[in-house]
Amino acid sequence: TGGLITLDPGYKNTGSCKSAITFLNGEEGILRYRGYSIEELADKASFLEVAYLLIFGELPTQEQLDKLYKDIKKESHVDEEMKKILDGFPKSAHPMGVLSSLTSALIAFNPSAVNVESDEEMYNAIIKLLAKFPVLVAWTLRKKNGQPLDYGDSSLDYVDNILKMMFKSPHEEHYDIDPVVSSALNKLLILHADHEQNCSTSTVRIVGSSHAGLFASISAGISALWGPLHGGANQAVIEMLENIKEDGGDTKKYMGKAKDKEDPFRLMGFGHRVYKNFDPRAKIIKKSADQVLDQLGVEDPVLDIAKGLEKEALEDSYFVDRKLYPNVDFYSGIIYRALGIPTEMFTVMFALGRLPGWIAQWREMRLEKEPIGRPRQVYTGENLRDFKDISKR
Ligand code: SDX
């Protein structure tokens, strides 16, 4: 009826929440983790430092960071039995489905991480996840590539060890970390680390609010992130850019398709629920894409197509009127590709980056003792009516 709908004030946790973790200003393109600007963190911090900041609220001292990584290394083995679950998937399985299932399977092998009430139990569950999740990410890639699993090297730092588990060939004696690749991945993971109450984070919070446990909540968040309107967009962007390239690079044709209401086509990587000006992460990633491809000596024609599409959209009233600008997913796939990551793994890399943010948001919800989530509705169905026997329907 268009009237102001006031919900019973007694209804808490109706989907919105208070949070002290991440601040966004969509009009001004501001993103801050615990008060620190994304620009500074992306330039100066390590991903593990940012994970500590998001989860525990402060940038760690060297001693705190060393202890965190020491605790993580002690938990970085994944039960050998879990390989049977991995082996059960066909090679064609999408890595996001594999990752969500393996994350949920961790529950069976880590029962102590389910009912966490004390700070110590919560810390242990968080450490287990920070330690084992990157192993599962590497498993999904090696499964896709038909490669034997790699057990990592605890002498490497957190991100470099992930690169080794993902990319070391079984025939190599030693895996040389390329500093350009390491720095680019570190930056990309930081840029994806949290984004307040987006679809997948809200999923983590609402599943966690039933006290289903951290691993179950994260597994649900992975499934939400998979969708092409959310984290799955980074894979959809590259597929779209590839199609435009195959189609002769005619970006104007695709701009026209995006405006054709008869045949709804979305320019993947454009638009955002909150940023109605520019996504600060997209600006940083676009700059980084140029640097990384240059440093790696990679020529990628889809980068030029992406830049052409962005330029046209910024000059097109349909996009300007609807405040449609490139988002975090528009350029990230171009860097992942240059790092040798296959397209189907792009959203898995998004999940790897978002893990600390999901953990931080779950921990905040539990520490705040939030009640079970119960979003409200506006009922638009039938009024009371009498049952009709089937012979009379
Ligand atoms: C992420 O929430 C987060 O923070 C998410 C995220 C995070 O870090 O967690 O930032 C990560 O998910 C980024 C978004 C990735 N998704 C995509 O790139 C998919 C393509 N984008 C869209 O589908 C869309 O822009 C959304 C889903 C991102 C936002 O949708 P909105 O704000 O609900 O916009 P809408 O669907 O209401 O559309 C408003 C208008 C419509 O046109 P009209 O009906 O007014 O004529 O804008 C049009 C839409 O058709 N529109 C687009 C468009 N996005 C919106 N038209 C063409 N291409 C697009 N991409």
Short mmCIF file of C-alpha atoms and ligand atoms in Angstrom, two decimals:
data_model
loop_
_atom_site.label_atom_id
_atom_site.label_comp_id
_atom_site.label_asym_id
_atom_site.label_seq_id
_atom_site.Cartn_x
_atom_site.Cartn_y
_atom_site.Cartn_z
CA THR A 1 0.00 0.00 0.00
CA GLY A 2 3.07 2.24 0.01
CA GLY A 3 2.65 3.20 3.66
CA LEU A 4 5.63 3.18 5.99
CA ILE A 5 5.93 -0.37 7.26
CA THR A 6 7.01 -0.40 10.89
CA LEU A 7 8.12 -3.78 12.14
CA ASP A 8 7.64 -4.87 15.73
CA PRO A 9 10.62 -3.18 17.48
CA GLY A 10 11.00 -6.35 19.50
CA TYR A 11 12.17 -8.13 16.38
CA LYS A 12 15.97 -8.12 16.52
CA ASN A 13 18.40 -9.35 13.88
CA THR A 14 15.93 -8.88 11.07
CA GLY A 15 18.76 -9.03 8.58
CA SER A 16 20.46 -5.71 9.35
CA CYS A 17 23.05 -5.50 12.10
CA LYS A 18 25.51 -3.29 13.96
CA SER A 19 29.14 -3.92 13.10
CA ALA A 20 32.48 -2.32 13.92
CA ILE A 21 34.50 -4.15 11.28
CA THR A 22 34.18 -2.46 7.86
CA PHE A 23 33.00 1.00 6.86
CA LEU A 24 31.75 1.76 3.34
CA ASN A 25 30.64 5.04 1.86
CA GLY A 26 29.06 4.21 -1.51
CA GLU A 27 28.73 7.82 -2.68
CA GLU A 28 32.34 8.75 -1.95
CA GLY A 29 33.88 5.37 -2.74
CA ILE A 30 35.35 4.90 0.74
CA LEU A 31 36.28 1.46 2.14
CA ARG A 32 37.96 1.03 5.55
CA TYR A 33 38.79 -2.08 7.58
CA ARG A 34 38.65 -1.25 11.33
CA GLY A 35 39.24 2.42 10.41
CA TYR A 36 42.25 1.86 8.13
CA SER A 37 41.82 2.87 4.45
CA ILE A 38 41.83 0.08 1.87
CA GLU A 39 44.39 2.06 -0.12
CA GLU A 40 46.92 2.05 2.75
CA LEU A 41 46.30 -1.58 3.70
CA ALA A 42 46.59 -2.79 0.07
CA ASP A 43 49.89 -0.95 -0.27
CA LYS A 44 51.54 -1.54 3.10
CA ALA A 45 50.12 -4.61 4.86
CA SER A 46 50.43 -8.37 4.48
CA PHE A 47 47.26 -10.41 4.03
CA LEU A 48 47.85 -12.16 7.36
CA GLU A 49 48.18 -8.77 9.11
CA VAL A 50 44.87 -7.70 7.58
CA ALA A 51 43.28 -11.00 8.65
CA TYR A 52 44.44 -10.33 12.23
CA LEU A 53 43.14 -6.74 12.03
CA LEU A 54 39.70 -7.77 10.77
CA ILE A 55 39.26 -10.64 13.22
CA PHE A 56 40.78 -9.18 16.41
CA GLY A 57 40.28 -5.45 15.76
CA GLU A 58 43.86 -4.13 15.82
CA LEU A 59 46.93 -4.35 13.58
CA PRO A 60 49.14 -7.01 15.24
CA THR A 61 52.55 -6.43 16.82
CA GLN A 62 55.32 -8.56 15.33
CA GLU A 63 55.00 -10.89 18.33
CA GLN A 64 51.23 -11.28 17.87
CA LEU A 65 51.63 -11.91 14.14
CA ASP A 66 54.39 -14.47 14.73
CA LYS A 67 52.22 -16.31 17.28
CA LEU A 68 49.23 -16.30 14.90
CA TYR A 69 51.29 -17.87 12.11
CA LYS A 70 52.93 -20.33 14.53
CA ASP A 71 49.47 -21.47 15.66
CA ILE A 72 48.32 -21.71 12.04
CA LYS A 73 51.29 -23.83 11.00
CA LYS A 74 50.52 -26.30 13.81
CA GLU A 75 47.05 -26.84 12.32
CA SER A 76 47.87 -26.81 8.60
CA HIS A 77 47.45 -30.56 8.06
CA VAL A 78 44.15 -31.78 6.63
CA ASP A 79 43.03 -35.30 7.58
CA GLU A 80 44.15 -37.81 4.93
CA GLU A 81 40.63 -39.30 4.97
CA MET A 82 39.34 -36.06 3.45
CA LYS A 83 41.12 -36.97 0.24
CA LYS A 84 38.50 -39.67 -0.29
CA ILE A 85 35.87 -36.91 -0.43
CA LEU A 86 37.97 -34.96 -2.91
CA ASP A 87 38.49 -38.10 -5.01
CA GLY A 88 34.72 -38.61 -5.12
CA PHE A 89 34.22 -35.49 -7.25
CA PRO A 90 34.40 -35.67 -11.05
CA LYS A 91 37.22 -33.55 -12.53
CA SER A 92 34.48 -31.46 -14.16
CA ALA A 93 33.08 -30.38 -10.75
CA HIS A 94 33.12 -26.59 -10.28
CA PRO A 95 35.79 -25.71 -7.67
CA MET A 96 33.30 -23.61 -5.66
CA GLY A 97 31.07 -26.66 -5.16
CA VAL A 98 34.10 -28.75 -4.17
CA LEU A 99 35.34 -26.06 -1.77
CA SER A 100 31.95 -25.61 -0.09
CA SER A 101 31.63 -29.39 0.40
CA LEU A 102 35.18 -29.85 1.70
CA THR A 103 34.74 -26.92 4.11
CA SER A 104 31.59 -28.52 5.47
CA ALA A 105 33.38 -31.89 5.66
CA LEU A 106 36.03 -30.30 7.92
CA ILE A 107 33.35 -30.38 10.64
CA ALA A 108 33.43 -34.17 10.80
CA PHE A 109 37.21 -34.18 11.25
CA ASN A 110 37.31 -31.26 13.72
CA PRO A 111 34.33 -31.82 16.06
CA SER A 112 35.88 -29.55 18.73
CA ALA A 113 35.40 -26.61 16.37
CA VAL A 114 31.61 -26.93 16.29
CA ASN A 115 30.21 -25.91 19.68
CA VAL A 116 32.43 -22.95 20.48
CA GLU A 117 31.43 -21.06 23.61
CA SER A 118 34.67 -19.95 25.30
CA ASP A 119 37.16 -17.46 23.78
CA GLU A 120 39.73 -20.28 23.63
CA GLU A 121 37.38 -22.61 21.74
CA MET A 122 36.53 -19.78 19.35
CA TYR A 123 40.23 -18.96 18.79
CA ASN A 124 41.04 -22.63 18.11
CA ALA A 125 38.22 -22.94 15.56
CA ILE A 126 39.40 -19.76 13.80
CA ILE A 127 43.02 -20.99 13.70
CA LYS A 128 41.94 -24.35 12.27
CA LEU A 129 40.04 -22.59 9.49
CA LEU A 130 42.79 -20.08 8.67
CA ALA A 131 45.18 -23.05 8.49
CA LYS A 132 43.13 -25.61 6.57
CA PHE A 133 41.12 -23.45 4.16
CA PRO A 134 44.12 -22.53 1.95
CA VAL A 135 44.98 -26.24 1.76
CA LEU A 136 41.45 -26.96 0.50
CA VAL A 137 41.77 -24.10 -2.02
CA ALA A 138 44.99 -25.65 -3.33
CA TRP A 139 43.33 -29.08 -3.41
CA THR A 140 40.53 -27.76 -5.66
CA LEU A 141 43.07 -26.40 -8.16
CA ARG A 142 45.21 -29.53 -8.20
CA LYS A 143 42.08 -31.68 -8.60
CA LYS A 144 41.09 -29.56 -11.62
CA ASN A 145 44.63 -29.91 -13.05
CA GLY A 146 44.83 -33.63 -12.30
CA GLN A 147 47.93 -33.06 -10.17
CA PRO A 148 49.00 -34.82 -6.94
CA LEU A 149 48.41 -32.71 -3.82
CA ASP A 150 51.25 -30.61 -2.37
CA TYR A 151 51.88 -30.37 1.38
CA GLY A 152 53.23 -26.85 1.51
CA ASP A 153 56.42 -25.48 3.08
CA SER A 154 56.17 -23.94 6.56
CA SER A 155 59.38 -21.96 5.96
CA LEU A 156 57.40 -19.77 3.53
CA ASP A 157 55.08 -16.98 4.63
CA TYR A 158 51.30 -17.47 4.55
CA VAL A 159 50.62 -16.26 0.99
CA ASP A 160 53.80 -17.73 -0.53
CA ASN A 161 52.94 -21.11 0.98
CA ILE A 162 49.54 -20.92 -0.70
CA LEU A 163 51.23 -20.23 -4.04
CA LYS A 164 53.51 -23.24 -3.53
CA MET A 165 50.62 -25.56 -2.59
CA MET A 166 48.74 -24.37 -5.67
CA PHE A 167 51.48 -24.24 -8.28
CA LYS A 168 54.57 -26.32 -7.39
CA SER A 169 54.90 -28.95 -10.07
CA PRO A 170 55.52 -32.48 -8.74
CA HIS A 171 58.59 -32.60 -11.01
CA GLU A 172 60.18 -29.48 -9.54
CA GLU A 173 62.81 -29.88 -6.83
CA HIS A 174 62.16 -26.39 -5.52
CA TYR A 175 59.34 -23.89 -6.16
CA ASP A 176 60.68 -20.38 -6.82
CA ILE A 177 58.33 -17.69 -5.56
CA ASP A 178 58.02 -14.86 -8.09
CA PRO A 179 57.91 -11.65 -5.99
CA VAL A 180 55.62 -10.01 -8.56
CA VAL A 181 53.10 -12.87 -8.29
CA SER A 182 53.42 -12.95 -4.49
CA SER A 183 52.86 -9.21 -4.14
CA ALA A 184 49.92 -9.20 -6.59
CA LEU A 185 48.17 -12.08 -4.82
CA ASN A 186 48.77 -10.48 -1.40
CA LYS A 187 47.14 -7.26 -2.65
CA LEU A 188 44.19 -9.04 -4.30
CA LEU A 189 43.45 -11.06 -1.15
CA ILE A 190 43.51 -7.88 0.98
CA LEU A 191 41.14 -6.10 -1.43
CA HIS A 192 38.64 -8.96 -1.13
CA ALA A 193 39.01 -9.49 2.62
CA ASP A 194 35.76 -7.90 3.81
CA HIS A 195 32.91 -5.77 2.54
CA GLU A 196 30.43 -5.37 5.40
CA GLN A 197 26.99 -6.95 4.94
CA ASN A 198 27.19 -8.26 1.35
CA CYS A 199 25.21 -11.32 0.30
CA SER A 200 27.71 -14.00 1.36
CA THR A 201 28.71 -12.29 4.61
CA SER A 202 25.06 -11.88 5.59
CA THR A 203 24.69 -15.61 4.86
CA VAL A 204 27.61 -16.41 7.18
CA ARG A 205 26.11 -14.27 9.93
CA ILE A 206 22.60 -15.66 9.66
CA VAL A 207 23.72 -19.31 9.50
CA GLY A 208 26.12 -18.63 12.38
CA SER A 209 23.33 -17.02 14.41
CA SER A 210 21.71 -20.46 14.79
CA HIS A 211 25.01 -21.63 16.38
CA ALA A 212 25.51 -24.12 13.51
CA GLY A 213 29.25 -23.55 13.95
CA LEU A 214 31.98 -21.63 12.09
CA PHE A 215 32.76 -24.22 9.38
CA ALA A 216 29.07 -24.70 8.48
CA SER A 217 28.59 -20.91 8.32
CA ILE A 218 31.59 -20.45 6.03
CA SER A 219 30.47 -23.33 3.81
CA ALA A 220 27.11 -21.55 3.38
CA GLY A 221 28.91 -18.27 2.62
CA ILE A 222 30.93 -19.99 -0.14
CA SER A 223 27.70 -21.13 -1.80
CA ALA A 224 26.25 -17.61 -1.67
CA LEU A 225 29.45 -16.10 -3.10
CA TRP A 226 29.35 -18.55 -6.06
CA GLY A 227 26.45 -16.74 -7.76
CA PRO A 228 27.31 -14.69 -10.91
CA LEU A 229 25.62 -11.61 -9.42
CA HIS A 230 28.08 -11.80 -6.50
CA GLY A 231 31.57 -13.32 -6.38
CA GLY A 232 30.92 -15.50 -9.44
CA ALA A 233 31.02 -12.26 -11.45
CA ASN A 234 34.85 -12.37 -11.70
CA GLN A 235 34.61 -15.60 -13.71
CA ALA A 236 31.64 -14.22 -15.71
CA VAL A 237 33.62 -11.04 -16.56
CA ILE A 238 36.45 -12.95 -18.23
CA GLU A 239 33.96 -15.19 -20.08
CA MET A 240 32.17 -12.03 -21.30
CA LEU A 241 35.43 -10.35 -22.37
CA GLU A 242 36.51 -13.54 -24.15
CA ASN A 243 33.15 -13.60 -25.99
CA ILE A 244 33.63 -9.97 -27.05
CA LYS A 245 37.16 -10.79 -28.27
CA GLU A 246 35.89 -13.83 -30.22
CA ASP A 247 33.16 -11.59 -31.61
CA GLY A 248 35.74 -9.23 -33.12
CA GLY A 249 36.14 -6.95 -30.08
CA ASP A 250 32.93 -5.04 -30.85
CA THR A 251 32.34 -3.48 -27.42
CA LYS A 252 29.63 -1.16 -28.77
CA LYS A 253 27.51 -4.22 -29.67
CA TYR A 254 27.71 -5.46 -26.07
CA MET A 255 26.97 -2.03 -24.68
CA GLY A 256 23.84 -2.09 -26.85
CA LYS A 257 22.90 -5.57 -25.61
CA ALA A 258 23.20 -4.33 -22.00
CA LYS A 259 20.58 -1.66 -22.75
CA ASP A 260 18.20 -3.95 -24.63
CA LYS A 261 15.31 -4.55 -22.23
CA GLU A 262 13.92 -7.28 -24.48
CA ASP A 263 16.97 -9.46 -24.00
CA PRO A 264 18.30 -8.67 -20.51
CA PHE A 265 22.09 -8.95 -20.63
CA ARG A 266 24.23 -7.59 -17.84
CA LEU A 267 27.73 -6.23 -18.31
CA MET A 268 29.43 -8.43 -15.73
CA GLY A 269 31.74 -6.52 -13.43
CA PHE A 270 29.61 -3.37 -13.62
CA GLY A 271 27.27 -1.98 -10.97
CA HIS A 272 27.05 -2.38 -7.22
CA ARG A 273 24.40 -2.39 -4.49
CA VAL A 274 26.34 0.20 -2.47
CA TYR A 275 28.97 1.95 -4.63
CA LYS A 276 27.04 4.40 -6.76
CA ASN A 277 30.13 6.28 -7.80
CA PHE A 278 33.22 4.09 -8.05
CA ASP A 279 34.44 0.94 -6.27
CA PRO A 280 37.78 1.93 -4.71
CA ARG A 281 38.98 -1.65 -5.07
CA ALA A 282 38.40 -1.55 -8.84
CA LYS A 283 40.63 1.54 -9.11
CA ILE A 284 43.46 -0.19 -7.24
CA ILE A 285 43.09 -3.46 -9.18
CA LYS A 286 43.00 -1.67 -12.55
CA LYS A 287 46.33 0.04 -11.73
CA SER A 288 47.76 -3.22 -10.47
CA ALA A 289 46.65 -5.08 -13.62
CA ASP A 290 48.79 -2.83 -15.78
CA GLN A 291 51.80 -3.24 -13.45
CA VAL A 292 51.51 -7.01 -13.04
CA LEU A 293 51.06 -7.73 -16.75
CA ASP A 294 53.97 -5.42 -17.55
CA GLN A 295 56.25 -6.97 -14.89
CA LEU A 296 55.33 -10.49 -15.99
CA GLY A 297 55.65 -9.57 -19.66
CA VAL A 298 52.11 -10.78 -20.31
CA GLU A 299 50.12 -9.41 -23.24
CA ASP A 300 46.41 -9.96 -22.61
CA PRO A 301 44.08 -8.59 -25.32
CA VAL A 302 41.08 -8.77 -22.97
CA LEU A 303 42.67 -6.02 -20.84
CA ASP A 304 42.37 -3.61 -23.75
CA ILE A 305 38.78 -4.74 -24.33
CA ALA A 306 38.03 -4.19 -20.61
CA LYS A 307 39.48 -0.67 -20.75
CA GLY A 308 37.50 0.07 -23.90
CA LEU A 309 34.27 -1.15 -22.30
CA GLU A 310 34.93 0.93 -19.17
CA LYS A 311 35.65 4.07 -21.23
CA GLU A 312 32.44 3.66 -23.24
CA ALA A 313 30.32 2.97 -20.15
CA LEU A 314 31.66 6.08 -18.41
CA GLU A 315 30.53 8.16 -21.42
CA ASP A 316 27.16 6.40 -21.89
CA SER A 317 24.11 8.05 -20.31
CA TYR A 318 22.39 4.66 -19.71
CA PHE A 319 25.27 3.64 -17.43
CA VAL A 320 25.91 7.08 -15.97
CA ASP A 321 22.21 7.59 -15.13
CA ARG A 322 22.13 4.19 -13.38
CA LYS A 323 25.47 4.81 -11.66
CA LEU A 324 27.00 1.68 -13.17
CA TYR A 325 30.78 1.67 -12.74
CA PRO A 326 33.34 -1.17 -12.72
CA ASN A 327 33.30 -3.11 -9.46
CA VAL A 328 35.92 -5.28 -7.74
CA ASP A 329 35.26 -8.14 -10.16
CA PHE A 330 35.83 -6.23 -13.39
CA TYR A 331 39.65 -6.28 -13.50
CA SER A 332 40.55 -8.93 -10.90
CA GLY A 333 40.19 -11.86 -13.33
CA ILE A 334 42.76 -10.31 -15.67
CA ILE A 335 45.36 -10.43 -12.90
CA TYR A 336 44.37 -13.94 -11.76
CA ARG A 337 44.81 -15.08 -15.38
CA ALA A 338 48.25 -13.48 -15.58
CA LEU A 339 49.16 -15.34 -12.35
CA GLY A 340 48.26 -18.62 -14.08
CA ILE A 341 45.00 -19.19 -12.21
CA PRO A 342 42.31 -20.87 -14.35
CA THR A 343 39.01 -18.99 -14.84
CA GLU A 344 36.93 -21.50 -12.86
CA MET A 345 39.18 -20.85 -9.83
CA PHE A 346 38.62 -17.06 -9.77
CA THR A 347 35.71 -17.17 -7.32
CA VAL A 348 37.63 -19.62 -5.13
CA MET A 349 40.36 -16.95 -4.92
CA PHE A 350 37.64 -14.44 -3.96
CA ALA A 351 36.55 -16.82 -1.17
CA LEU A 352 40.18 -17.19 0.01
CA GLY A 353 40.45 -13.42 0.28
CA ARG A 354 37.03 -13.06 1.96
CA LEU A 355 37.71 -15.76 4.57
CA PRO A 356 39.09 -13.41 7.28
CA GLY A 357 36.14 -11.04 6.78
CA TRP A 358 33.64 -13.87 7.09
CA ILE A 359 35.43 -15.12 10.23
CA ALA A 360 35.52 -11.59 11.72
CA GLN A 361 31.81 -11.04 11.06
CA TRP A 362 30.89 -14.48 12.48
CA ARG A 363 33.01 -13.83 15.60
CA GLU A 364 31.46 -10.37 16.09
CA MET A 365 27.94 -11.81 15.78
CA ARG A 366 28.74 -14.53 18.36
CA LEU A 367 30.56 -12.16 20.79
CA GLU A 368 27.61 -9.76 20.57
CA LYS A 369 25.39 -12.74 21.47
CA GLU A 370 23.05 -11.80 18.61
CA PRO A 371 19.74 -13.73 18.60
CA ILE A 372 18.97 -16.18 15.81
CA GLY A 373 18.46 -14.34 12.53
CA ARG A 374 14.83 -13.88 11.54
CA PRO A 375 14.35 -11.47 8.59
CA ARG A 376 10.77 -10.18 8.42
CA GLN A 377 8.45 -10.07 5.36
CA VAL A 378 5.63 -7.95 4.00
CA TYR A 379 2.80 -10.48 3.41
CA THR A 380 1.22 -10.08 -0.05
CA GLY A 381 -0.73 -13.38 -0.23
CA GLU A 382 -4.41 -14.36 0.11
CA ASN A 383 -6.64 -13.48 3.07
CA LEU A 384 -8.31 -16.29 5.08
CA ARG A 385 -10.37 -18.62 2.84
CA ASP A 386 -12.27 -21.92 3.36
CA PHE A 387 -10.92 -25.29 2.21
CA LYS A 388 -12.45 -26.60 -1.03
CA ASP A 389 -12.79 -30.33 -1.66
CA ILE A 390 -10.82 -31.49 -4.72
CA SER A 391 -14.07 -32.43 -6.48
CA LYS A 392 -15.05 -28.78 -6.32
CA ARG A 393 -11.76 -27.17 -7.47
C1 SDX B 1 30.18 -8.23 -5.68
O1 SDX B 1 27.44 -6.29 -2.02
C2 SDX B 1 28.79 -6.34 -2.11
O2 SDX B 1 29.51 -5.68 -1.41
C3 SDX B 1 29.31 -7.35 -3.16
C4 SDX B 1 30.79 -7.30 -3.41
C5 SDX B 1 31.58 -7.76 -2.22
O3 SDX B 1 32.77 -7.37 -2.10
O4 SDX B 1 31.07 -8.62 -1.46
O5 SDX B 1 31.18 -5.98 -3.75
C6 SDX B 1 31.18 -8.22 -4.56
O6 SDX B 1 29.30 -9.05 -5.68
C7 SDX B 1 30.25 -7.16 -6.74
C8 SDX B 1 29.08 -7.26 -7.77
C9 SDX B 1 29.44 -8.32 -8.81
N1 SDX B 1 28.32 -8.57 -9.72
C10 SDX B 1 28.33 -8.19 -11.00
O7 SDX B 1 29.24 -7.56 -11.54
C11 SDX B 1 27.12 -8.67 -11.80
C12 SDX B 1 26.60 -7.53 -12.69
N2 SDX B 1 26.08 -6.50 -11.82
C13 SDX B 1 24.68 -6.53 -11.54
O8 SDX B 1 23.93 -7.65 -11.73
C14 SDX B 1 24.20 -5.51 -10.53
O9 SDX B 1 24.81 -4.33 -10.83
C15 SDX B 1 24.36 -5.84 -9.07
C16 SDX B 1 23.75 -7.15 -8.74
C17 SDX B 1 25.80 -5.85 -8.68
C18 SDX B 1 23.68 -4.73 -8.28
O10 SDX B 1 22.35 -4.79 -8.61
P1 SDX B 1 21.35 -3.64 -8.10
O11 SDX B 1 22.04 -2.53 -7.39
O12 SDX B 1 20.24 -4.36 -7.39
O13 SDX B 1 20.90 -3.01 -9.43
P2 SDX B 1 19.54 -3.40 -10.09
O14 SDX B 1 19.55 -4.85 -10.38
O15 SDX B 1 18.44 -2.82 -9.25
O16 SDX B 1 19.62 -2.57 -11.47
C19 SDX B 1 19.36 -1.15 -11.51
C20 SDX B 1 19.32 -0.79 -13.00
C21 SDX B 1 18.46 -1.77 -13.81
O17 SDX B 1 18.02 -1.08 -14.96
P3 SDX B 1 16.50 -0.42 -14.93
O18 SDX B 1 15.56 -1.55 -14.54
O19 SDX B 1 16.58 0.70 -13.89
O20 SDX B 1 16.27 0.09 -16.34
O21 SDX B 1 20.66 -0.92 -13.51
C22 SDX B 1 20.68 -1.95 -14.50
C23 SDX B 1 19.45 -2.81 -14.25
O22 SDX B 1 19.05 -3.45 -15.45
N3 SDX B 1 21.92 -2.72 -14.25
C24 SDX B 1 22.73 -3.13 -15.22
C25 SDX B 1 23.81 -3.75 -14.56
N4 SDX B 1 23.63 -3.69 -13.22
C26 SDX B 1 22.44 -3.05 -13.04
N5 SDX B 1 22.63 -3.05 -16.58
C27 SDX B 1 23.65 -3.60 -17.28
N6 SDX B 1 24.73 -4.20 -16.71
C28 SDX B 1 24.84 -4.30 -15.37
N7 SDX B 1 25.90 -4.90 -14.81
#
